[in-house]
C-alpha cells in the first residue's frame, strides 16, 4: 500500500487528536484576533480563545455559513493582509456576490501536500502522466490537481475539459496513466473512445480520480470497465481548501478525511446538535492550518455520515460516506452548482412573468440531463410554432449564459404543470445516485 505521508496518514487516534487540539487552539486564536467576523461571533456568546481547552469545546463555537463570506465580500474573512495572499479563487457569483477564497504560500503548500496524498492513493508516482481534465481558472479543481501532480513529481497534462476526441488522442499519444475529471466527463470520454474505434487497451490508463458531482457505484463500475482503470472518489470544496479534503483509498468503502488539517462534524441540520459517528446528517468542517481563510465550523450543506471503522488500507483518518444529498435546494449538474432561483430568474427576464415551471433532472447513460418545462400564456401558445421555437432557443441561450451549462427548455400548454396547494414543487430529481 502506497502512502505519500505514511507517518501522518497512519498515526494513532491519540496522536492525531493531540495534533488537532494544538492546531485548533492556534486557529481559533488567529481567527479571533485577525478576523472581525469571528471576534464578534465569539464575543456575542462570551467566548474567548482560551476557552477552547479540548476538542469537545469545538461545539461551543458558532457555525460559519456561505452567507458570511458574501456578507464580508471580498476579503473581510481573510486573516492575513492581502500582501501575504498569493492566490485568489472565487465562485461565479450568479446567485449573488461571489464567494472569495484566498491562499498564502503555506496554504498552497498544504493544498499540494493533500493532493499529493490523494494522487498517491490512486497509485500515482513520478513515473506517471496525469491527464488533468478538470477546469482551470477561478474554479479550484484544475489547479488543485495540478499542484498535487507536480508535488508527486509526475508529468501533468493541463488539458482542462472539452474537445473529447482531442482528449482521447492526447491520452493515447502522450501515454496518460491517470485521468482526473468529473465522473460524467469520464463517461463521455469512454463513449468517445468507443466512437473512435478504440478500446481501453489502446490507452495506458490505470486509475482515475473523479469528483465535483454526485455519482454512484454503478457509474464507477461503468467507468472502470470501459476505461480499464480503478476509479476513486474525491471530495472538497473551495471554502475549505478545494479538492483534497478527502479521498477514497483503493478499498473503495468511504473517503478518508485528512484530519490533521480539518476537523469534520456531523450535525442535525435542524437543531445544530452534534451527532455521533454513524449518524446521517450535515457535514461541518473546521480548518486547522489555513492561514489566509480559516473556517470555523463551516456548514457545507452536504448530507453524509462518518465512521471510525478500521480500514484495511492502514490509514487511520476518519472516513465519510459518499454525499447523499444537500440540506438546501442546490443541484449539482455535471460539476456545476445550479440553484432553481437562477433558472427562475432567466424565465422572468424572458418576459414569462410568474412562470409555472418544473425542473426535471435525470441521468441518461451516466450523464446528467436537465430539462425545464415552462408554461406559456394562452396567447403565446396559440402563436405560430416558429415563434415558440425562437422563444425556446432564446431561453436556452440565456440559461447557458447564466449557468454555464446547456439546459433543454420545453414550452408546454397553459395549466399543464401540476399546481400545488402548498409550497410549489419546482424540482423533480429522477437521478438514482
Coordinates of C-alpha atoms in Angstrom, one line a residue:
X1 CA 0.0 0.0 0.0
X2 CA 1.4 3.4 -1.0
X3 CA 1.3 6.5 1.2
X4 CA 2.5 9.9 0.4
X5 CA 3.0 10.7 4.1
X6 CA 2.8 7.4 6.0
X7 CA 3.6 8.9 9.4
X8 CA 0.6 11.3 9.3
X9 CA -1.8 9.1 7.4
X10 CA -1.4 6.1 9.8
X11 CA -0.8 7.9 13.1
X12 CA -2.7 6.7 16.1
X13 CA -6.0 8.4 17.0
X14 CA -4.4 9.7 20.3
X15 CA -1.5 11.3 18.4
X16 CA -3.9 12.7 15.8
X17 CA -6.2 14.3 18.4
X18 CA -3.3 15.8 20.2
X19 CA -2.2 17.5 17.0
X20 CA -5.7 18.6 16.2
X21 CA -6.2 20.3 19.6
X22 CA -2.9 22.2 19.2
X23 CA -3.8 23.4 15.7
X24 CA -7.4 24.1 16.7
X25 CA -6.3 26.4 19.5
X26 CA -4.0 28.2 17.2
X27 CA -6.6 28.6 14.5
X28 CA -9.2 30.0 17.0
X29 CA -6.8 32.5 18.4
X30 CA -5.7 33.6 15.0
X31 CA -9.3 34.0 13.8
X32 CA -10.3 35.9 16.9
X33 CA -7.6 38.5 16.7
X34 CA -7.4 38.8 12.8
X35 CA -11.0 38.4 11.6
X36 CA -13.6 40.8 12.9
X37 CA -16.4 38.5 12.0
X38 CA -15.1 35.7 14.2
X39 CA -14.2 38.0 17.0
X40 CA -17.7 39.4 17.1
X41 CA -19.3 35.9 16.9
X42 CA -17.2 34.8 19.9
X43 CA -17.8 37.9 21.9
X44 CA -21.6 37.6 21.3
X45 CA -21.6 34.4 23.2
X46 CA -18.9 35.4 25.8
X47 CA -16.3 33.1 24.4
X48 CA -12.5 33.7 24.3
X49 CA -9.8 31.7 22.5
X50 CA -8.5 30.5 25.9
X51 CA -11.9 28.7 26.5
X52 CA -11.0 26.1 23.9
X53 CA -9.3 23.6 26.1
X54 CA -10.4 20.3 24.4
X55 CA -11.7 19.1 21.1
X56 CA -15.1 18.8 22.7
X57 CA -15.0 22.6 23.2
X58 CA -15.3 23.0 19.4
X59 CA -19.1 22.7 19.7
X60 CA -19.0 26.0 21.7
X61 CA -18.1 27.9 18.5
X62 CA -20.8 29.4 16.3
X63 CA -21.3 28.0 12.8
X64 CA -20.0 29.7 9.7
X65 CA -22.2 30.0 6.6
X66 CA -21.6 30.7 3.0
X67 CA -23.6 33.9 3.5
X68 CA -20.9 35.1 6.0
X69 CA -18.4 35.1 3.1
X70 CA -20.7 37.0 0.9
X71 CA -21.5 39.5 3.7
X72 CA -17.8 40.1 4.1
X73 CA -17.1 40.3 0.4
X74 CA -14.5 40.3 -0.9
X75 CA -11.7 40.0 1.7
X76 CA -13.4 40.6 5.0
X77 CA -12.9 36.9 6.2
X78 CA -9.2 36.9 5.4
X79 CA -6.9 36.5 8.5
X80 CA -3.9 37.9 6.8
X81 CA -3.2 41.1 4.8
X82 CA -3.6 40.9 1.1
X83 CA 0.2 41.2 0.7
X84 CA 0.5 37.7 2.1
X85 CA -2.1 36.2 -0.2
X86 CA -0.6 34.6 -3.3
X87 CA -3.8 33.1 -4.9
X88 CA -7.4 34.1 -5.1
X89 CA -10.2 31.8 -6.3
X90 CA -13.9 32.6 -6.3
X91 CA -17.3 31.3 -7.3
X92 CA -19.1 32.8 -10.4
X93 CA -21.4 34.8 -8.2
X94 CA -24.5 34.0 -10.2
X95 CA -26.7 33.8 -7.1
X96 CA -25.3 37.0 -5.5
X97 CA -21.8 38.2 -4.6
X98 CA -19.1 35.7 -5.4
X99 CA -17.6 33.6 -2.6
X100 CA -13.9 34.6 -2.5
X101 CA -11.2 32.4 -1.1
X102 CA -7.5 33.2 -0.6
X103 CA -4.3 31.2 -0.1
X104 CA -1.0 32.1 1.4
X105 CA 2.2 30.4 0.2
X106 CA 1.9 28.0 3.1
X107 CA -1.8 27.3 2.2
X108 CA -0.7 26.4 -1.4
X109 CA 2.0 24.1 0.0
X110 CA -0.6 22.4 2.3
X111 CA -3.0 22.0 -0.7
X112 CA -0.2 20.5 -2.8
X113 CA 0.6 18.1 0.1
X114 CA -3.0 16.9 0.4
X115 CA -3.4 16.5 -3.3
X116 CA -0.2 14.5 -3.4
X117 CA -1.6 12.2 -0.8
X118 CA -4.8 11.8 -2.9
X119 CA -3.0 11.1 -6.1
X120 CA -0.7 8.6 -4.3
X121 CA -3.9 6.8 -3.1
X122 CA -4.6 6.2 -6.7
X123 CA -1.1 4.8 -7.3
X124 CA 0.5 8.0 -8.7
X125 CA 4.2 8.4 -8.7
X126 CA 6.9 10.4 -10.5
X127 CA 6.7 7.9 -13.3
X128 CA 3.1 8.7 -14.2
X129 CA 1.5 11.0 -16.7
X130 CA -1.5 12.7 -15.2
X131 CA -4.2 13.9 -17.6
X132 CA -5.9 16.7 -15.8
X133 CA -9.3 17.4 -17.4
X134 CA -10.7 19.5 -14.6
X135 CA -11.3 23.1 -15.4
X136 CA -8.6 25.7 -14.7
X137 CA -9.3 29.3 -13.7
X138 CA -11.3 30.6 -10.7
X139 CA -12.6 27.0 -10.2
X140 CA -10.3 25.3 -7.7
X141 CA -10.4 21.8 -9.4
X142 CA -7.8 22.2 -12.1
X143 CA -5.0 23.9 -10.2
X144 CA -5.5 21.7 -7.1
X145 CA -4.8 18.6 -9.1
X146 CA -2.0 20.3 -11.0
X147 CA 0.0 21.2 -7.9
X148 CA -0.5 17.8 -6.4
X149 CA 0.7 16.1 -9.5
X150 CA 3.8 18.3 -9.6
X151 CA 4.4 17.6 -5.9
X152 CA 4.4 13.9 -6.6
X153 CA 6.8 14.6 -9.5
X154 CA 4.5 13.2 -12.1
X155 CA 4.2 14.7 -15.6
X156 CA 0.9 16.7 -15.7
X157 CA -1.0 17.5 -18.8
X158 CA -3.1 20.6 -18.0
X159 CA -5.7 19.9 -20.8
X160 CA -8.8 21.1 -18.9
X161 CA -12.2 20.0 -20.3
X162 CA -13.8 19.9 -23.7
X163 CA -13.0 18.5 -27.2
X164 CA -13.2 14.9 -26.1
X165 CA -11.7 13.5 -29.3
X166 CA -8.6 15.5 -28.7
X167 CA -8.6 14.3 -25.1
X168 CA -8.6 10.7 -26.3
X169 CA -5.9 11.4 -28.9
X170 CA -3.6 13.0 -26.3
X171 CA -4.2 10.3 -23.8
X172 CA -3.2 7.7 -26.4
X173 CA -0.2 9.6 -27.9
X174 CA 1.2 11.0 -24.6
X175 CA 0.8 7.8 -22.6
X176 CA -1.5 9.2 -19.9
X177 CA -1.8 6.8 -17.0
X178 CA -4.1 8.7 -14.6
X179 CA -7.2 10.6 -15.6
X180 CA -8.7 13.4 -13.4
X181 CA -12.1 15.0 -14.2
X182 CA -15.8 14.8 -13.2
X183 CA -17.2 11.3 -13.4
X184 CA -19.8 12.3 -16.0
X185 CA -17.0 13.6 -18.2
X186 CA -15.1 10.3 -17.8
X187 CA -18.2 8.5 -19.1
X188 CA -18.2 10.9 -22.0
X189 CA -14.6 10.3 -22.8
X190 CA -15.2 6.5 -22.6
X191 CA -18.0 6.8 -25.1
X192 CA -15.9 8.9 -27.5
X193 CA -13.2 6.3 -27.2
X194 CA -15.6 3.7 -28.5
X195 CA -16.9 6.0 -31.2
X196 CA -13.3 6.4 -32.4
X197 CA -13.0 2.6 -32.7
X198 CA -10.6 2.4 -29.8
X199 CA -10.6 0.4 -26.6
X200 CA -9.1 0.8 -23.2
X201 CA -6.2 -1.4 -24.4
X202 CA -5.2 1.4 -26.7
X203 CA -4.5 3.6 -23.7
X204 CA -2.2 3.3 -20.8
X205 CA -4.6 4.5 -18.1
X206 CA -4.5 2.7 -14.8
X207 CA -6.5 4.9 -12.5
X208 CA -8.9 7.9 -12.3
X209 CA -9.9 10.3 -9.6
X210 CA -13.3 11.8 -10.1
X211 CA -15.4 14.3 -8.1
X212 CA -17.2 17.6 -8.0
X213 CA -20.6 16.0 -8.6
X214 CA -22.6 13.0 -7.1
X215 CA -22.0 9.6 -8.7
X216 CA -22.9 6.0 -7.9
X217 CA -21.1 2.7 -7.6
X218 CA -22.8 1.6 -10.8
X219 CA -21.3 4.6 -12.6
X220 CA -17.9 3.7 -11.1
X221 CA -18.3 0.2 -12.4
X222 CA -19.2 1.5 -15.9
X223 CA -16.1 3.8 -15.9
X224 CA -13.8 1.1 -14.7
X225 CA -15.0 -1.4 -17.3
X226 CA -14.9 1.0 -20.2
X227 CA -11.5 2.6 -19.4
X228 CA -9.9 -0.3 -17.7
X229 CA -9.0 1.6 -14.6
X230 CA -9.6 1.8 -10.8
X231 CA -11.9 4.8 -10.2
X232 CA -11.7 6.7 -6.9
X233 CA -13.9 9.4 -5.5
X234 CA -12.5 12.7 -4.2
X235 CA -14.2 15.4 -2.1
X236 CA -13.5 19.0 -1.5
X237 CA -15.0 22.5 -1.5
X238 CA -13.3 25.8 -2.2
X239 CA -14.3 27.3 1.1
X240 CA -12.2 24.7 3.0
X241 CA -9.3 24.3 0.5
X242 CA -10.6 22.9 -2.8
X243 CA -10.3 19.2 -3.9
X244 CA -8.2 17.2 -1.5
X245 CA -10.3 17.4 1.7
X246 CA -11.0 13.7 1.5
X247 CA -10.1 10.8 -0.9
X248 CA -11.1 7.2 -1.3
X249 CA -8.4 4.6 -0.9
X250 CA -8.4 1.5 -3.2
X251 CA -10.7 -0.3 -0.7
X252 CA -13.5 2.0 -2.1
X253 CA -15.7 2.0 1.1
X254 CA -15.5 5.6 2.2
X255 CA -13.4 8.7 1.8
X256 CA -10.6 9.3 4.3
X257 CA -10.7 12.9 5.6
X258 CA -7.3 14.5 6.1
X259 CA -7.9 15.1 9.8
X260 CA -4.6 16.7 10.5
X261 CA -5.8 19.7 8.5
X262 CA -9.6 19.5 9.0
X263 CA -12.0 18.5 11.8
X264 CA -15.3 17.1 10.5
X265 CA -18.5 17.0 12.4
X266 CA -22.0 15.6 11.6
X267 CA -24.8 17.8 12.9
X268 CA -28.6 17.7 12.9
X269 CA -29.3 20.3 10.2
X270 CA -32.4 21.4 12.0
X271 CA -31.1 21.8 15.6
X272 CA -27.4 22.1 15.0
X273 CA -26.7 19.4 17.6
X274 CA -23.6 17.3 17.0
X275 CA -24.5 13.7 16.1
X276 CA -22.4 10.6 17.0
X277 CA -20.4 8.6 14.4
X278 CA -22.6 6.6 12.1
X279 CA -25.4 9.1 12.1
X280 CA -26.5 10.7 8.9
X281 CA -26.6 14.5 9.0
X282 CA -25.0 17.7 7.7
X283 CA -21.2 17.7 7.3
X284 CA -19.4 20.6 9.0
X285 CA -15.7 21.4 8.7
X286 CA -13.2 23.4 10.8
X287 CA -9.9 24.1 9.1
X288 CA -6.8 23.6 11.3
X289 CA -4.0 25.1 9.2
X290 CA -5.5 27.6 6.8
X291 CA -3.7 30.9 7.1
X292 CA -5.5 33.2 4.7
X293 CA -9.1 32.0 5.2
X294 CA -9.6 30.0 8.4
X295 CA -13.0 28.3 8.6
X296 CA -14.6 27.6 11.9
X297 CA -17.5 25.1 11.8
X298 CA -18.4 25.8 8.2
X299 CA -21.7 24.3 7.2
X300 CA -21.3 22.5 3.9
X301 CA -25.0 21.6 3.4
X302 CA -23.8 18.2 2.3
X303 CA -25.5 15.1 3.8
X304 CA -23.3 12.1 4.8
X305 CA -22.1 10.1 7.8
X306 CA -18.7 9.5 9.4
X307 CA -17.2 6.2 10.5
X308 CA -14.1 5.3 12.5
X309 CA -14.2 1.7 11.3
X310 CA -10.7 0.3 10.8
X311 CA -9.7 0.4 7.2
X312 CA -7.6 -2.4 5.6
X313 CA -5.5 0.2 3.8
X314 CA -3.9 1.2 7.2
X315 CA -5.0 4.8 7.1
X316 CA -6.4 5.9 10.5
X317 CA -8.2 9.1 9.5
X318 CA -12.0 9.0 9.7
X319 CA -14.0 8.1 6.7
X320 CA -17.0 9.9 5.2
X321 CA -19.6 8.1 3.1
X322 CA -20.5 9.4 -0.3
X323 CA -22.5 12.6 -0.1
X324 CA -26.2 11.5 -0.5
X325 CA -27.8 14.9 -0.8
X326 CA -28.0 18.5 0.4
X327 CA -29.9 20.4 3.0
X328 CA -30.6 23.3 0.6
X329 CA -32.1 23.3 -2.9
X330 CA -28.8 23.4 -4.8
X331 CA -28.4 20.9 -7.6
X332 CA -25.0 19.7 -8.9
X333 CA -25.3 19.1 -12.7
X334 CA -22.1 17.9 -14.4
X335 CA -20.0 19.6 -11.8
X336 CA -21.8 22.9 -11.9
X337 CA -23.8 24.2 -9.0
X338 CA -27.3 25.2 -10.1
X339 CA -30.0 26.8 -7.9
X340 CA -33.6 26.8 -9.1
X341 CA -33.7 30.5 -8.3
X342 CA -31.2 31.1 -11.1
X343 CA -33.5 29.3 -13.6
X344 CA -36.5 31.3 -12.4
X345 CA -34.5 34.5 -12.9
X346 CA -33.9 33.6 -16.5
X347 CA -37.5 32.8 -17.1
X348 CA -38.6 36.1 -15.6
X349 CA -36.1 38.0 -17.7
X350 CA -37.6 36.3 -20.8
X351 CA -40.9 38.0 -20.0
X352 CA -42.6 34.9 -18.6
X353 CA -43.9 36.7 -15.6
X354 CA -44.7 34.5 -12.6
X355 CA -44.0 31.4 -14.6
X356 CA -45.2 27.9 -13.8
X357 CA -42.2 25.7 -14.4
X358 CA -40.8 22.3 -13.5
X359 CA -37.1 21.4 -13.5
X360 CA -36.5 17.8 -14.3
X361 CA -33.1 16.3 -13.6
X362 CA -32.2 12.9 -14.8
X363 CA -29.3 10.7 -15.5
X364 CA -29.2 9.1 -19.0
X365 CA -26.3 6.8 -19.8
X366 CA -24.5 8.1 -16.8
X367 CA -24.7 11.7 -17.9
X368 CA -26.8 14.2 -16.0
X369 CA -29.5 15.9 -18.0
X370 CA -31.7 18.8 -17.0
X371 CA -34.9 20.0 -18.7
X372 CA -37.1 22.9 -17.8
X373 CA -40.7 22.7 -18.7
X374 CA -42.3 26.1 -18.6
X375 CA -45.9 27.1 -19.3
X376 CA -46.5 29.9 -21.7
X377 CA -49.6 32.2 -21.9
X378 CA -52.6 31.0 -24.0
X379 CA -52.0 33.9 -26.4
X380 CA -48.4 32.9 -26.9
X381 CA -49.2 29.2 -27.1
X382 CA -51.6 29.9 -30.0
X383 CA -48.9 31.7 -32.0
X384 CA -47.1 30.0 -34.8
X385 CA -44.7 27.2 -33.9
X386 CA -41.8 29.1 -35.3
X387 CA -42.3 31.8 -32.6
X388 CA -42.4 29.3 -29.9
X389 CA -39.2 27.6 -31.2
X390 CA -37.5 31.0 -31.3
X391 CA -38.5 31.7 -27.7
X392 CA -37.3 28.3 -26.5
X393 CA -33.9 28.8 -28.2
X394 CA -33.6 32.3 -26.7
X395 CA -34.3 30.9 -23.2
X396 CA -31.8 28.1 -23.7
X397 CA -29.1 30.6 -24.8
X398 CA -29.9 32.7 -21.7
X399 CA -29.6 29.6 -19.5
X400 CA -26.1 28.9 -20.9
X401 CA -25.0 32.5 -20.4
X402 CA -26.3 32.5 -16.8
X403 CA -25.3 29.0 -15.7
X404 CA -22.5 27.9 -18.0
X405 CA -24.3 24.6 -18.9
X406 CA -26.8 23.7 -21.5
X407 CA -30.4 23.2 -20.4
X408 CA -33.2 21.8 -22.5
X409 CA -36.2 24.1 -22.4
X410 CA -39.7 22.8 -23.3
X411 CA -42.6 25.2 -23.6
X412 CA -45.8 23.5 -22.6
X413 CA -49.5 24.3 -22.7
X414 CA -51.1 26.6 -20.1
X415 CA -52.1 24.8 -16.9
X416 CA -50.4 21.6 -17.9
X417 CA -48.0 21.6 -14.9
X418 CA -49.5 20.3 -11.7
X419 CA -50.4 23.0 -9.2
X420 CA -49.5 22.7 -5.5
X421 CA -51.7 23.9 -2.7
X422 CA -48.6 24.4 -0.5
X423 CA -45.0 25.1 -1.5
X424 CA -44.6 24.7 -5.2
X425 CA -42.6 21.7 -6.3
X426 CA -40.1 23.1 -8.7
X427 CA -37.6 20.2 -9.0
X428 CA -38.1 16.6 -9.9
X429 CA -34.8 14.8 -9.5
X430 CA -35.0 11.4 -11.1
X431 CA -31.4 10.5 -10.7
X432 CA -30.6 7.3 -8.9
X433 CA -27.2 8.1 -7.4

